Tab-separated table of C-alpha atoms in Angstrom:
chain	number	residue	atom	x	y	z
A	74	MET	CA	0.320	0.096	-0.070
A	75	LYS	CA	0.839	3.543	-0.524
A	76	LEU	CA	0.459	6.324	2.345
A	77	ASN	CA	0.985	10.067	1.874
A	78	LEU	CA	-0.599	12.256	4.894
A	79	ASP	CA	0.990	15.975	4.292
A	80	GLN	CA	0.330	18.110	7.022
A	81	MET	CA	-2.215	16.189	8.282
A	82	THR	CA	-3.955	17.959	11.551
A	83	LYS	CA	-7.024	16.285	13.234
A	84	ARG	CA	-8.754	17.983	16.383
A	85	TYR	CA	-11.869	18.056	18.479
A	86	GLY	CA	-12.648	20.496	19.936
A	87	ASP	CA	-9.188	22.719	21.040
A	88	HIS	CA	-7.910	19.077	22.052
A	89	VAL	CA	-4.972	18.758	18.350
A	90	VAL	CA	-5.001	15.214	18.744
A	91	LEU	CA	-2.483	14.873	15.757
A	92	ASP	CA	-0.073	18.113	14.963
A	93	ALA	CA	0.443	17.764	11.373
A	94	ILE	CA	1.053	14.936	10.520
A	95	ASP	CA	3.648	14.029	7.929
A	96	LEU	CA	4.525	10.725	5.808
A	97	HIS	CA	5.221	9.250	2.844
A	98	LEU	CA	5.434	5.262	2.530
A	99	SER	CA	5.077	2.970	-0.283
A	100	ASP	CA	4.968	-0.632	-1.085
A	101	ILE	CA	4.439	-1.350	2.659
A	102	ARG	CA	2.224	-4.187	3.647
A	103	SER	CA	1.596	-5.001	7.263
A	104	LEU	CA	2.146	-0.966	9.156
A	105	VAL	CA	2.063	-1.639	12.898
A	106	LEU	CA	0.893	1.986	14.830
A	107	ILE	CA	2.317	1.562	18.993
A	108	GLY	CA	2.522	4.114	21.317
A	109	PRO	CA	0.827	5.108	24.746
A	110	SER	CA	-2.569	5.158	24.920
A	111	GLY	CA	-3.780	8.410	24.331
A	112	GLY	CA	-1.171	9.461	21.926
A	113	GLY	CA	-2.985	9.965	18.738
A	114	LYS	CA	-2.789	5.945	16.910
A	115	THR	CA	-7.157	5.003	17.347
A	116	THR	CA	-7.742	8.520	15.673
A	117	MET	CA	-4.682	8.001	12.374
A	118	LEU	CA	-6.077	4.282	12.545
A	119	ARG	CA	-10.072	5.645	11.721
A	120	ILE	CA	-8.806	8.640	9.874
A	121	LEU	CA	-7.047	6.379	7.867
A	122	ALA	CA	-10.192	4.182	7.953
A	123	GLY	CA	-12.496	6.477	6.463
A	124	LEU	CA	-13.613	7.169	9.935
A	125	GLU	CA	-12.925	10.060	10.368
A	126	GLN	CA	-11.716	12.819	8.775
A	127	PRO	CA	-7.992	14.962	10.153
A	128	GLU	CA	-9.275	19.232	9.645
A	129	GLU	CA	-6.308	20.229	7.929
A	130	GLY	CA	-3.377	18.853	5.618
A	131	ARG	CA	-3.464	15.877	3.203
A	132	VAL	CA	-4.925	12.247	3.518
A	133	ARG	CA	-4.226	9.537	0.888
A	134	VAL	CA	-4.247	5.855	0.190
A	135	ASN	CA	-2.870	4.381	-2.349
A	136	ASP	CA	-5.364	5.954	-4.449
A	137	HIS	CA	-8.142	7.942	-2.379
A	138	ASP	CA	-7.985	11.199	-1.336
A	139	LEU	CA	-9.960	10.841	1.928
A	140	ARG	CA	-10.105	14.624	2.777
A	141	CYS	CA	-13.828	14.339	0.546
A	142	SER	CA	-16.409	14.358	0.358
A	143	GLU	CA	-18.752	12.082	3.000
A	144	ALA	CA	-20.516	9.961	0.359
A	145	GLU	CA	-16.449	9.122	-1.547
A	146	LEU	CA	-15.758	8.126	1.993
A	147	LEU	CA	-18.641	5.621	2.651
A	148	ALA	CA	-17.761	4.295	-1.017
A	149	TYR	CA	-14.537	4.235	0.233
A	150	ARG	CA	-14.988	2.459	3.707
A	151	ARG	CA	-16.881	-0.245	1.232
A	152	ARG	CA	-13.217	-1.566	0.076
A	153	ILE	CA	-11.693	-1.711	3.172
A	154	GLY	CA	-12.370	-4.217	6.394
A	155	MET	CA	-12.013	-3.382	9.873
A	156	VAL	CA	-12.068	-4.685	12.925
A	157	TYR	CA	-12.105	-3.039	16.619
A	158	GLN	CA	-11.580	-4.133	19.742
A	159	ALA	CA	-14.030	-6.473	20.780
A	160	TYR	CA	-17.303	-7.025	20.682
A	161	ASN	CA	-18.060	-6.240	16.694
A	162	LEU	CA	-20.293	-8.469	15.632
A	163	PHE	CA	-24.214	-8.143	15.481
A	164	PRO	CA	-25.905	-9.835	18.391
A	165	HIS	CA	-29.040	-10.630	15.980
A	166	LEU	CA	-27.235	-12.522	13.914
A	167	ASN	CA	-25.739	-14.936	13.311
A	168	ALA	CA	-22.090	-15.555	12.598
A	169	LEU	CA	-22.971	-16.609	9.493
A	170	GLU	CA	-25.393	-14.513	8.680
A	171	ASN	CA	-22.976	-11.515	10.187
A	172	ILE	CA	-20.623	-12.244	7.350
A	173	MET	CA	-23.472	-12.476	4.413
A	174	LEU	CA	-24.434	-8.788	5.829
A	175	PRO	CA	-22.050	-6.172	4.027
A	176	LEU	CA	-21.473	-9.492	1.011
A	177	VAL	CA	-25.055	-8.886	0.280
A	178	GLN	CA	-26.473	-5.028	1.539
A	179	VAL	CA	-22.110	-3.093	0.508
A	180	GLN	CA	-20.828	-5.892	-2.144
A	181	GLY	CA	-24.359	-6.241	-3.960
A	182	ILE	CA	-23.859	-9.959	-3.620
A	183	GLU	CA	-26.077	-12.704	-4.892
A	184	LYS	CA	-28.013	-14.806	-1.198
A	185	HIS	CA	-26.479	-17.585	-2.579
A	186	GLN	CA	-22.360	-16.870	-3.513
A	187	ALA	CA	-22.312	-15.431	-0.606
A	188	LYS	CA	-23.662	-17.461	1.552
A	189	GLU	CA	-21.104	-19.971	-0.076
A	190	GLU	CA	-17.703	-17.392	0.480
A	191	ALA	CA	-18.883	-16.672	3.587
A	192	LEU	CA	-19.161	-20.615	4.782
A	193	ALA	CA	-15.746	-21.379	2.565
A	194	LEU	CA	-13.846	-18.645	4.928
A	195	LEU	CA	-15.403	-19.918	7.755
A	196	GLU	CA	-14.265	-23.673	6.507
A	197	ARG	CA	-11.579	-22.684	6.033
A	198	PHE	CA	-10.385	-20.360	9.792
A	199	ASN	CA	-12.096	-23.587	11.855
A	200	LEU	CA	-15.334	-21.966	12.197
A	201	ALA	CA	-17.253	-23.894	10.395
A	202	GLU	CA	-19.147	-25.520	13.266
A	203	HIS	CA	-20.013	-22.105	14.693
A	204	ALA	CA	-21.567	-21.156	11.582
A	205	PHE	CA	-24.857	-21.046	12.738
A	206	LYS	CA	-24.372	-19.573	16.451
A	207	LYS	CA	-24.976	-16.134	17.703
A	208	PRO	CA	-23.082	-14.082	19.184
A	209	VAL	CA	-24.019	-14.057	22.851
A	210	ALA	CA	-22.907	-18.338	21.890
A	211	LEU	CA	-19.024	-17.349	20.764
A	212	SER	CA	-16.192	-17.162	23.495
A	213	GLY	CA	-13.783	-14.128	22.783
A	214	GLY	CA	-11.576	-15.445	21.058
A	215	GLN	CA	-13.657	-16.999	18.721
A	216	GLN	CA	-15.774	-13.640	17.643
A	217	GLN	CA	-13.397	-10.899	16.699
A	218	ARG	CA	-11.956	-14.290	14.613
A	219	ILE	CA	-15.901	-14.054	12.971
A	220	ALA	CA	-15.313	-10.315	12.734
A	221	ILE	CA	-11.957	-10.696	10.942
A	222	CYS	CA	-14.023	-13.396	8.799
A	223	ARG	CA	-16.138	-10.765	7.722
A	224	ALA	CA	-13.626	-7.498	7.474
A	225	VAL	CA	-11.751	-10.047	4.913
A	226	ALA	CA	-15.061	-11.935	2.975
A	227	ILE	CA	-15.007	-8.657	1.790
A	228	LYS	CA	-11.695	-9.058	-0.052
A	229	PRO	CA	-10.705	-5.547	1.557
A	230	GLU	CA	-8.314	-3.646	-0.310
A	231	VAL	CA	-6.414	-2.841	3.129
A	232	LEU	CA	-7.511	-5.033	6.182
A	233	PHE	CA	-7.097	-2.199	8.989
A	234	PHE	CA	-7.097	-3.837	13.046
A	235	ASP	CA	-7.859	-0.878	16.133
A	236	GLU	CA	-6.783	-3.020	19.109
A	237	PRO	CA	-7.417	-6.651	18.090
A	238	THR	CA	-6.882	-9.012	21.585
A	239	SER	CA	-6.757	-6.163	23.302
A	240	ALA	CA	-10.271	-6.727	25.107
A	241	LEU	CA	-9.599	-10.639	25.095
A	242	ASP	CA	-8.889	-13.308	27.795
A	243	PRO	CA	-5.561	-13.753	27.551
A	244	GLU	CA	-6.378	-17.211	26.560
A	245	TYR	CA	-7.546	-15.864	23.206
A	246	THR	CA	-5.084	-13.781	22.207
A	247	SER	CA	-2.864	-16.175	20.419
A	248	GLU	CA	-5.313	-17.475	18.631
A	249	VAL	CA	-6.293	-14.082	16.326
A	250	LEU	CA	-3.136	-13.667	16.272
A	251	ASP	CA	-2.351	-16.586	15.084
A	252	LEU	CA	-5.053	-15.172	11.929
A	253	ILE	CA	-3.434	-11.993	11.097
A	254	GLU	CA	-0.170	-13.598	10.985
A	255	GLU	CA	-1.756	-16.460	8.073
A	256	LEU	CA	-3.690	-13.406	7.119
A	257	ARG	CA	-0.251	-11.521	6.259
A	258	GLU	CA	0.715	-14.448	4.943
A	259	GLU	CA	-1.031	-14.402	1.945
A	260	ASP	CA	0.159	-10.796	1.487
A	261	MET	CA	-2.992	-9.246	3.040
A	262	GLU	CA	-2.225	-5.635	3.442
A	263	LEU	CA	-2.852	-4.900	7.401
A	264	ILE	CA	-2.522	-1.627	9.218
A	265	LEU	CA	-3.011	-2.477	12.995
A	266	VAL	CA	-3.052	-0.461	16.073
A	267	THR	CA	-1.422	-3.236	18.836
A	268	HIS	CA	-0.357	-3.096	22.538
A	269	GLU	CA	1.184	-6.748	21.743
A	270	MET	CA	4.813	-6.598	21.252
A	271	GLY	CA	5.949	-9.193	20.420
A	272	PHE	CA	3.234	-9.802	17.678
A	273	ALA	CA	4.042	-6.067	16.096
A	274	HIS	CA	7.688	-7.105	15.407
A	275	LYS	CA	7.033	-10.003	13.985
A	276	ALA	CA	4.003	-8.913	11.660
A	277	SER	CA	5.352	-5.350	10.918
A	278	ASP	CA	7.100	-4.809	8.147
A	279	TYR	CA	7.374	-1.279	9.453
A	280	VAL	CA	6.556	0.356	12.632
A	281	LEU	CA	4.834	3.830	14.342
A	282	PHE	CA	5.845	4.499	17.359
A	283	ILE	CA	3.186	7.550	17.771
A	284	SER	CA	2.833	9.981	20.816
A	285	ASP	CA	1.256	13.527	22.019
A	286	GLY	CA	-0.181	13.972	18.470
A	287	GLY	CA	3.091	13.113	16.843
A	288	ILE	CA	4.949	10.272	15.524
A	289	VAL	CA	7.816	10.212	17.225
A	290	VAL	CA	9.821	7.479	15.955
A	291	GLN	CA	9.347	5.395	12.262
A	292	GLY	CA	11.213	2.986	10.431
A	293	THR	CA	11.299	-1.400	10.409
A	294	PRO	CA	10.655	-3.066	13.240
A	295	ALA	CA	14.419	-3.782	13.792
A	296	GLU	CA	15.280	0.212	13.734
A	297	VAL	CA	12.231	0.835	16.090
A	298	PHE	CA	12.309	-1.314	18.055
A	299	GLU	CA	15.810	-2.808	18.767
A	300	LYS	CA	17.847	-0.155	17.516
A	301	THR	CA	16.332	3.236	18.925
A	302	THR	CA	17.617	5.130	21.692
A	303	ASN	CA	14.613	7.487	21.329
A	304	PRO	CA	14.006	8.194	25.532
A	305	ARG	CA	10.080	9.236	24.872
A	306	VAL	CA	10.212	5.078	22.959
A	307	GLN	CA	13.018	3.037	25.780
A	308	ARG	CA	10.375	4.323	28.264
A	309	PHE	CA	7.579	3.077	27.615
A	310	PHE	CA	9.497	-0.590	25.883
A	311	ASN	CA	10.688	-0.383	29.050
A	312	LYS	CA	7.317	0.167	31.474
A	313	VAL	CA	5.414	-2.306	28.117
A	314	LEU	CA	8.008	-5.153	28.661
A	315	LYS	CA	8.830	-5.284	32.408
A	316	TYR	CA	6.339	-8.464	32.752
A	317	ASN	CA	7.298	-9.756	29.953
B	256	MET	CA	-28.180	-32.517	52.784
B	257	LYS	CA	-31.331	-32.134	53.538
B	258	LYS	CA	-32.159	-29.794	55.786
B	259	PRO	CA	-35.139	-31.130	58.628
B	260	LYS	CA	-39.008	-30.362	57.891
B	261	GLN	CA	-40.394	-27.162	59.475
B	262	VAL	CA	-43.703	-25.753	59.099
B	263	THR	CA	-41.995	-22.772	58.251
B	264	ASP	CA	-40.356	-24.716	53.912
B	265	LEU	CA	-44.276	-24.131	53.467
B	266	PHE	CA	-43.894	-20.644	53.471
B	267	ILE	CA	-40.374	-19.881	53.149
B	268	ALA	CA	-38.877	-19.858	49.409
B	269	THR	CA	-34.996	-20.665	49.756
B	270	PRO	CA	-33.506	-18.384	47.236
B	271	GLY	CA	-32.576	-20.032	43.925
B	272	THR	CA	-35.043	-22.716	43.760
B	273	SER	CA	-38.117	-22.922	42.842
B	274	ILE	CA	-41.047	-24.066	45.010
B	275	ALA	CA	-42.386	-27.509	45.035
B	276	ARG	CA	-45.514	-27.636	43.978
B	277	HIS	CA	-47.011	-29.265	46.687
B	278	ILE	CA	-46.145	-25.809	48.371
B	279	ARG	CA	-47.744	-23.497	45.941
B	280	LEU	CA	-50.944	-25.455	45.906
B	281	ILE	CA	-50.446	-24.419	49.545
B	282	ASN	CA	-50.011	-21.510	49.061
B	283	VAL	CA	-52.790	-21.165	46.667
B	284	LEU	CA	-55.136	-21.794	48.481
B	285	ILE	CA	-54.543	-20.156	51.255
B	286	LEU	CA	-54.710	-16.780	49.752
B	287	ALA	CA	-57.597	-18.068	47.417
B	288	GLY	CA	-58.896	-18.734	51.430
B	289	LEU	CA	-58.316	-14.898	52.350
B	290	LEU	CA	-59.374	-12.847	49.578
B	291	ALA	CA	-63.112	-15.668	49.759
B	292	LEU	CA	-63.481	-14.274	53.618
B	293	LEU	CA	-62.302	-10.959	52.530
B	294	PHE	CA	-65.182	-10.099	50.100
B	295	GLY	CA	-66.866	-12.995	51.816
B	296	PHE	CA	-66.855	-10.321	54.718
B	297	GLY	CA	-68.161	-6.921	52.675
B	298	PHE	CA	-70.616	-8.219	50.642
B	299	SER	CA	-72.193	-10.441	54.304
B	300	ARG	CA	-71.294	-6.005	55.883
B	301	LEU	CA	-73.736	-4.965	52.364
B	302	SER	CA	-76.128	-7.053	53.191
B	303	TYR	CA	-76.313	-7.082	49.047
B	304	GLU	CA	-79.015	-8.950	47.171
B	305	PHE	CA	-77.758	-10.293	44.147
B	306	ARG	CA	-80.333	-10.197	41.654
B	307	TRP	CA	-78.034	-12.124	38.746
B	308	GLU	CA	-81.639	-13.186	36.422
B	309	ALA	CA	-81.889	-9.201	35.981
B	310	ILE	CA	-78.417	-8.441	34.175
B	311	TRP	CA	-78.956	-11.887	32.189
B	312	ARG	CA	-81.460	-9.885	29.595
B	313	TYR	CA	-78.491	-7.743	29.132
B	314	ARG	CA	-75.953	-9.995	28.284
B	315	ASN	CA	-75.838	-8.931	23.823
B	316	SER	CA	-75.112	-5.574	24.828
B	317	MET	CA	-72.881	-6.672	27.293
B	318	PHE	CA	-71.045	-8.896	25.335
B	319	ASN	CA	-71.145	-6.710	22.748
B	320	GLY	CA	-69.515	-3.573	24.611
B	321	PHE	CA	-66.451	-6.508	25.191
B	322	LEU	CA	-66.172	-7.173	21.274
B	323	MET	CA	-66.337	-3.057	20.612
B	324	THR	CA	-63.245	-2.480	23.365
B	325	ILE	CA	-61.721	-4.935	21.503
B	326	SER	CA	-61.607	-3.882	18.404
B	327	ILE	CA	-60.454	0.031	19.610
B	328	SER	CA	-58.591	-1.695	20.775
B	329	LEU	CA	-56.614	-3.469	18.020
B	330	ALA	CA	-56.988	-0.800	15.590
B	331	ALA	CA	-55.622	2.009	17.358
B	332	LEU	CA	-52.679	-0.775	18.606
B	333	VAL	CA	-51.645	-0.280	14.986
B	334	THR	CA	-52.083	3.621	14.928
B	335	SER	CA	-50.292	4.105	17.948
B	336	VAL	CA	-47.151	1.445	16.641
B	337	LEU	CA	-47.552	3.931	13.417
B	338	LEU	CA	-47.880	7.138	15.623
B	339	GLY	CA	-45.336	6.131	17.429
B	340	ILE	CA	-42.034	4.562	15.517
B	341	PHE	CA	-43.151	7.973	13.457
B	342	PHE	CA	-42.730	10.681	16.772
B	343	ALA	CA	-39.562	8.409	17.341
B	344	LEU	CA	-37.652	8.658	14.580
B	345	ALA	CA	-38.595	12.772	15.141
B	346	ARG	CA	-37.485	12.221	18.265
B	347	ARG	CA	-33.935	11.609	16.988
B	348	SER	CA	-34.515	14.220	14.220
B	349	ARG	CA	-31.712	16.642	13.111
B	350	ILE	CA	-35.389	19.148	11.267
B	351	ILE	CA	-35.194	21.577	14.672
B	352	LEU	CA	-38.841	22.522	14.060
B	353	LEU	CA	-40.116	17.908	13.935
B	354	ASN	CA	-37.359	17.001	17.401
B	355	TYR	CA	-39.287	19.545	19.406
B	356	PHE	CA	-42.686	19.007	17.972
B	357	SER	CA	-42.704	15.738	18.970
B	358	HIS	CA	-40.649	16.689	22.725
B	359	VAL	CA	-43.366	18.539	23.102
B	360	TYR	CA	-45.790	16.155	21.894
B	361	ILE	CA	-44.975	13.153	23.849
B	362	GLU	CA	-44.304	15.735	27.354
B	363	ILE	CA	-48.198	17.109	26.555
B	364	ILE	CA	-49.808	13.493	26.170
B	365	ARG	CA	-47.782	11.964	28.554
B	366	GLY	CA	-48.721	14.847	31.083
B	367	THR	CA	-52.212	14.777	30.797
B	368	PRO	CA	-55.393	13.139	32.230
B	369	LEU	CA	-56.466	10.754	29.578
B	370	LEU	CA	-59.815	12.388	30.330
B	371	VAL	CA	-58.899	16.087	30.058
B	372	GLN	CA	-57.480	14.403	26.323
B	373	ILE	CA	-60.921	12.759	25.548
B	374	LEU	CA	-63.617	15.553	26.335
B	375	ILE	CA	-60.870	18.284	24.329
B	376	PHE	CA	-60.668	15.136	21.526
B	377	TYR	CA	-63.965	14.878	21.077
B	378	TYR	CA	-65.414	18.981	22.001
B	379	VAL	CA	-63.081	20.971	20.045
B	380	ILE	CA	-60.899	18.743	17.582
B	381	ALA	CA	-63.252	16.404	16.853
B	382	ASN	CA	-66.614	18.818	16.779
B	383	ALA	CA	-64.064	21.860	14.253
B	384	ALA	CA	-63.234	18.551	12.225
B	385	GLY	CA	-66.491	17.187	11.541
B	386	LEU	CA	-65.453	14.216	12.515
B	387	ASN	CA	-69.158	12.392	13.171
B	388	ASN	CA	-68.048	8.994	13.862
B	389	ARG	CA	-67.486	7.967	17.975
B	390	TYR	CA	-66.058	4.875	16.731
B	391	VAL	CA	-62.789	6.596	14.592
B	392	ALA	CA	-63.602	9.135	17.641
B	393	GLY	CA	-62.286	7.042	20.097
B	394	VAL	CA	-59.436	5.531	17.700
B	395	VAL	CA	-57.812	8.657	17.066
B	396	ILE	CA	-58.277	9.504	21.396
B	397	MET	CA	-56.729	6.403	22.363
B	398	SER	CA	-54.082	5.870	19.313
B	399	ILE	CA	-52.663	9.349	20.020
B	400	PHE	CA	-52.601	8.409	24.188
B	401	ALA	CA	-50.632	5.726	23.158
B	402	SER	CA	-48.558	6.415	21.245
B	403	ALA	CA	-46.723	9.008	23.453
B	404	TYR	CA	-45.699	5.859	25.549
B	405	ILE	CA	-45.004	3.910	22.335
B	406	ALA	CA	-42.295	6.591	21.095
B	407	GLU	CA	-40.203	7.162	24.261
B	408	ILE	CA	-40.648	2.627	24.214
B	409	ILE	CA	-39.052	3.064	20.633
B	410	ARG	CA	-37.196	5.285	21.027
B	411	ALA	CA	-36.011	3.378	24.894
B	412	GLY	CA	-35.103	0.973	22.196
B	413	ILE	CA	-33.981	2.308	19.576
B	414	GLU	CA	-31.187	3.078	21.567
B	415	SER	CA	-31.153	0.755	23.651
B	416	VAL	CA	-28.635	-0.090	20.524
B	417	GLY	CA	-25.016	0.336	20.603
B	418	THR	CA	-22.909	3.240	19.673
B	419	THR	CA	-20.091	0.133	18.813
B	420	GLN	CA	-22.776	-0.863	16.631
B	421	ARG	CA	-23.229	1.810	14.956
B	422	GLU	CA	-19.527	2.606	14.379
B	423	THR	CA	-19.788	-1.026	12.702
B	424	ALA	CA	-22.513	-0.639	10.680
B	425	ARG	CA	-20.754	2.550	9.631
B	426	SER	CA	-17.188	1.027	8.805
B	427	ILE	CA	-18.730	-2.249	7.083
B	428	GLY	CA	-20.128	1.192	4.136
B	429	LEU	CA	-23.717	0.397	5.702
B	430	THR	CA	-26.184	4.057	4.485
B	431	LYS	CA	-28.007	4.365	7.466
B	432	ARG	CA	-31.183	3.819	6.281
B	433	GLN	CA	-30.072	0.434	5.870
B	434	THR	CA	-28.319	0.386	9.245
B	435	TYR	CA	-32.354	1.071	10.484
B	436	ARG	CA	-33.725	-1.588	8.516
B	437	HIS	CA	-30.702	-4.283	9.396
B	438	ILE	CA	-29.405	-3.366	12.357
B	439	ILE	CA	-31.110	-1.516	14.093
B	440	PHE	CA	-34.389	-1.797	13.467
B	441	PRO	CA	-34.540	-5.820	14.337
B	442	GLN	CA	-33.405	-5.483	17.690
B	443	VAL	CA	-35.738	-3.110	18.542
B	444	ILE	CA	-38.712	-5.063	17.538
B	445	THR	CA	-37.342	-7.712	19.430
B	446	GLY	CA	-36.694	-5.312	22.737
B	447	VAL	CA	-40.134	-3.170	23.373
B	448	LEU	CA	-42.293	-7.014	22.116
B	449	PRO	CA	-42.551	-7.130	25.726
B	450	PRO	CA	-42.862	-2.781	26.797
B	451	LEU	CA	-45.480	-3.294	23.468
B	452	ALA	CA	-48.167	-5.959	24.916
B	453	GLY	CA	-47.900	-3.976	28.637
B	454	GLN	CA	-48.995	-1.006	26.584
B	455	PHE	CA	-51.552	-3.424	24.693
B	456	ALA	CA	-53.222	-3.921	28.270
B	457	SER	CA	-53.768	-0.284	29.659
B	458	LEU	CA	-55.105	1.141	26.587
B	459	ILE	CA	-57.693	-2.474	26.575
B	460	LYS	CA	-57.875	-0.763	30.716
B	461	ASP	CA	-57.812	3.371	29.733
B	462	SER	CA	-60.069	2.774	26.930
B	463	SER	CA	-63.426	2.496	29.581
B	464	LEU	CA	-63.140	6.645	30.012
B	465	LEU	CA	-64.439	6.758	26.887
B	466	SER	CA	-67.189	5.861	28.146
B	467	ILE	CA	-67.779	9.254	28.550
B	468	ILE	CA	-68.447	10.386	25.290
B	469	ALA	CA	-70.781	8.084	25.455
B	470	ILE	CA	-68.972	5.098	23.045
B	471	LYS	CA	-70.558	2.581	22.992
B	472	GLU	CA	-67.709	0.080	24.463
B	473	PHE	CA	-67.700	-2.440	27.522
B	474	THR	CA	-68.270	0.232	30.930
B	475	MET	CA	-70.614	2.354	28.245
B	476	ALA	CA	-72.418	-1.478	28.044
B	477	ALA	CA	-71.754	-1.770	31.972
B	478	ARG	CA	-73.766	1.943	32.657
B	479	GLU	CA	-76.437	1.792	30.774
B	480	VAL	CA	-77.553	-1.835	32.552
B	481	ASN	CA	-76.861	-0.904	35.557
B	482	ALA	CA	-78.815	2.457	34.733
B	483	ASN	CA	-81.227	0.286	33.205
B	484	THR	CA	-81.883	-2.572	36.118
B	485	PHE	CA	-79.992	-0.776	39.329
B	486	SER	CA	-77.855	-3.815	40.296
B	487	THR	CA	-74.866	-2.419	39.704
B	488	LEU	CA	-72.775	-5.196	41.507
B	489	GLU	CA	-73.455	-7.816	39.272
B	490	SER	CA	-73.134	-4.728	35.868
B	491	TYR	CA	-69.716	-4.422	37.395
B	492	ILE	CA	-68.501	-7.970	38.579
B	493	PRO	CA	-68.677	-8.948	34.949
B	494	LEU	CA	-66.896	-6.388	33.323
B	495	ALA	CA	-64.076	-6.938	35.682
B	496	ILE	CA	-63.012	-10.043	34.679
B	497	GLY	CA	-64.251	-9.001	31.225
B	498	TYR	CA	-61.304	-6.970	31.478
B	499	LEU	CA	-59.042	-9.409	33.459
B	500	MET	CA	-59.771	-12.237	30.697
B	501	LEU	CA	-58.119	-10.196	27.709
B	502	THR	CA	-55.193	-8.158	30.481
B	503	VAL	CA	-54.750	-11.549	32.027
B	504	PRO	CA	-53.521	-13.433	29.430
B	505	ILE	CA	-51.023	-10.363	27.818
B	506	SER	CA	-49.753	-9.925	31.122
B	507	TYR	CA	-48.709	-13.534	30.696
B	508	LEU	CA	-47.465	-13.529	26.822
B	509	MET	CA	-45.256	-10.041	28.268
B	510	LYS	CA	-43.837	-12.285	30.567
B	511	ARG	CA	-43.138	-14.968	28.098
B	512	LEU	CA	-41.261	-13.090	25.860
B	513	GLU	CA	-39.007	-11.051	27.972
B	514	ARG	CA	-37.542	-13.888	29.351
B	515	ARG	CA	-37.459	-15.597	24.861
B	516	PHE	CA	-36.023	-12.153	24.810
B	517	TYR	CA	-33.177	-12.861	27.825
B	518	TYR	CA	-32.546	-16.153	26.379
B	519	GLU	CA	-31.584	-14.389	23.729
B	520	THR	CA	-29.001	-11.628	24.415
């Protein structure tokens, strides 16, 4: 994917969340955003996913200019996939219907074909036995894997993850991360906000450390995780890795 | 471990366990006995002589009133649900005038007695509009009255579908209309069915007030019988039983819906 951000600024009222961000990346397949809570990484992800617009500057993802009308933004959102922290399956629909809904209603695929595709996807990720269960009958990890299936089903240009394991019990974290890793190996393009540093290190080919509304450090995982001398970043790593 | 049998076990339920059938039966019988005593005592002091044969002659007019009450309540239920949906959506509308109108409407209807609404609507509004059909007037009044409550029920239902789901719908690329159609309404419907059933029971009882504008519904029929026979209790006791025959099944249905909904979420 290609990302081009010029002087991008996002505010909520008087509070500046992202301050004049410049970023130019190309040929990235897996971008990971890390940093302290409240630092702006989730807002950054939401802007890149077309869920919010910055007040100033330019944002381009691949060929899409994201400073545009709501209708164009809607069209953009229909081409990307988004996975939230958790609980983002629709509770009144079973797993299969959750995956079929965007296929049928948004992508305009015939119902029987959407069903086939959704079942194939569930089969592939070992979730076939849960196809007809409502979210309430599924574990957090299963719910999240089905949410990922829903995002993948539309064959998105880019797949976004907003802390996909933060709301899960630790025992379910690895099954979700395994699935994301599998998608990455299949050349799915990913942008991921995560607190799982080990996973971020292993699964990214570019890392942004975002804090206090700006990109503090950026580079390959090796550069950011091993070689950085930035005291702000080192302090963060010391804290989050203390008990690892 | 089984506790030793005690007399109190017959009357005090243990939390977390269901009450055994024979204990239930004993308590129901005792309660029925107490009520019978109470009423028996009341009536004996009244030294009232029941003359059921006097009202038996009016059974057809009572039955027609009963049907009229059902008919008005059902018709009002349908229109008040439609009106209620409209006001619930208007209440959330970004069009300020619509929003305010809905707000004022709900506050006024919920804040004033039905009796006053019936009189004002019938003698002022219906009269000015040339609406002479009492049945239609009755349905309209009850619809207006119930719709304010139903609007609030539906609004609460819409708001119970959380922001995360709206957000997810947005990220999937659903339009606002599609979000309502596929995400919000299906959940609102299951969620509002129990309170809606309760509202229907109220509607049935509240429609008794329509008798003041001489609509020949159930209560009006009982009042007429009473006026003709001076058999007050013989007219009103069947009336109470008739209303219970309608409201008890509804409240039973409501409990079942609640339970079903509870297990689903």
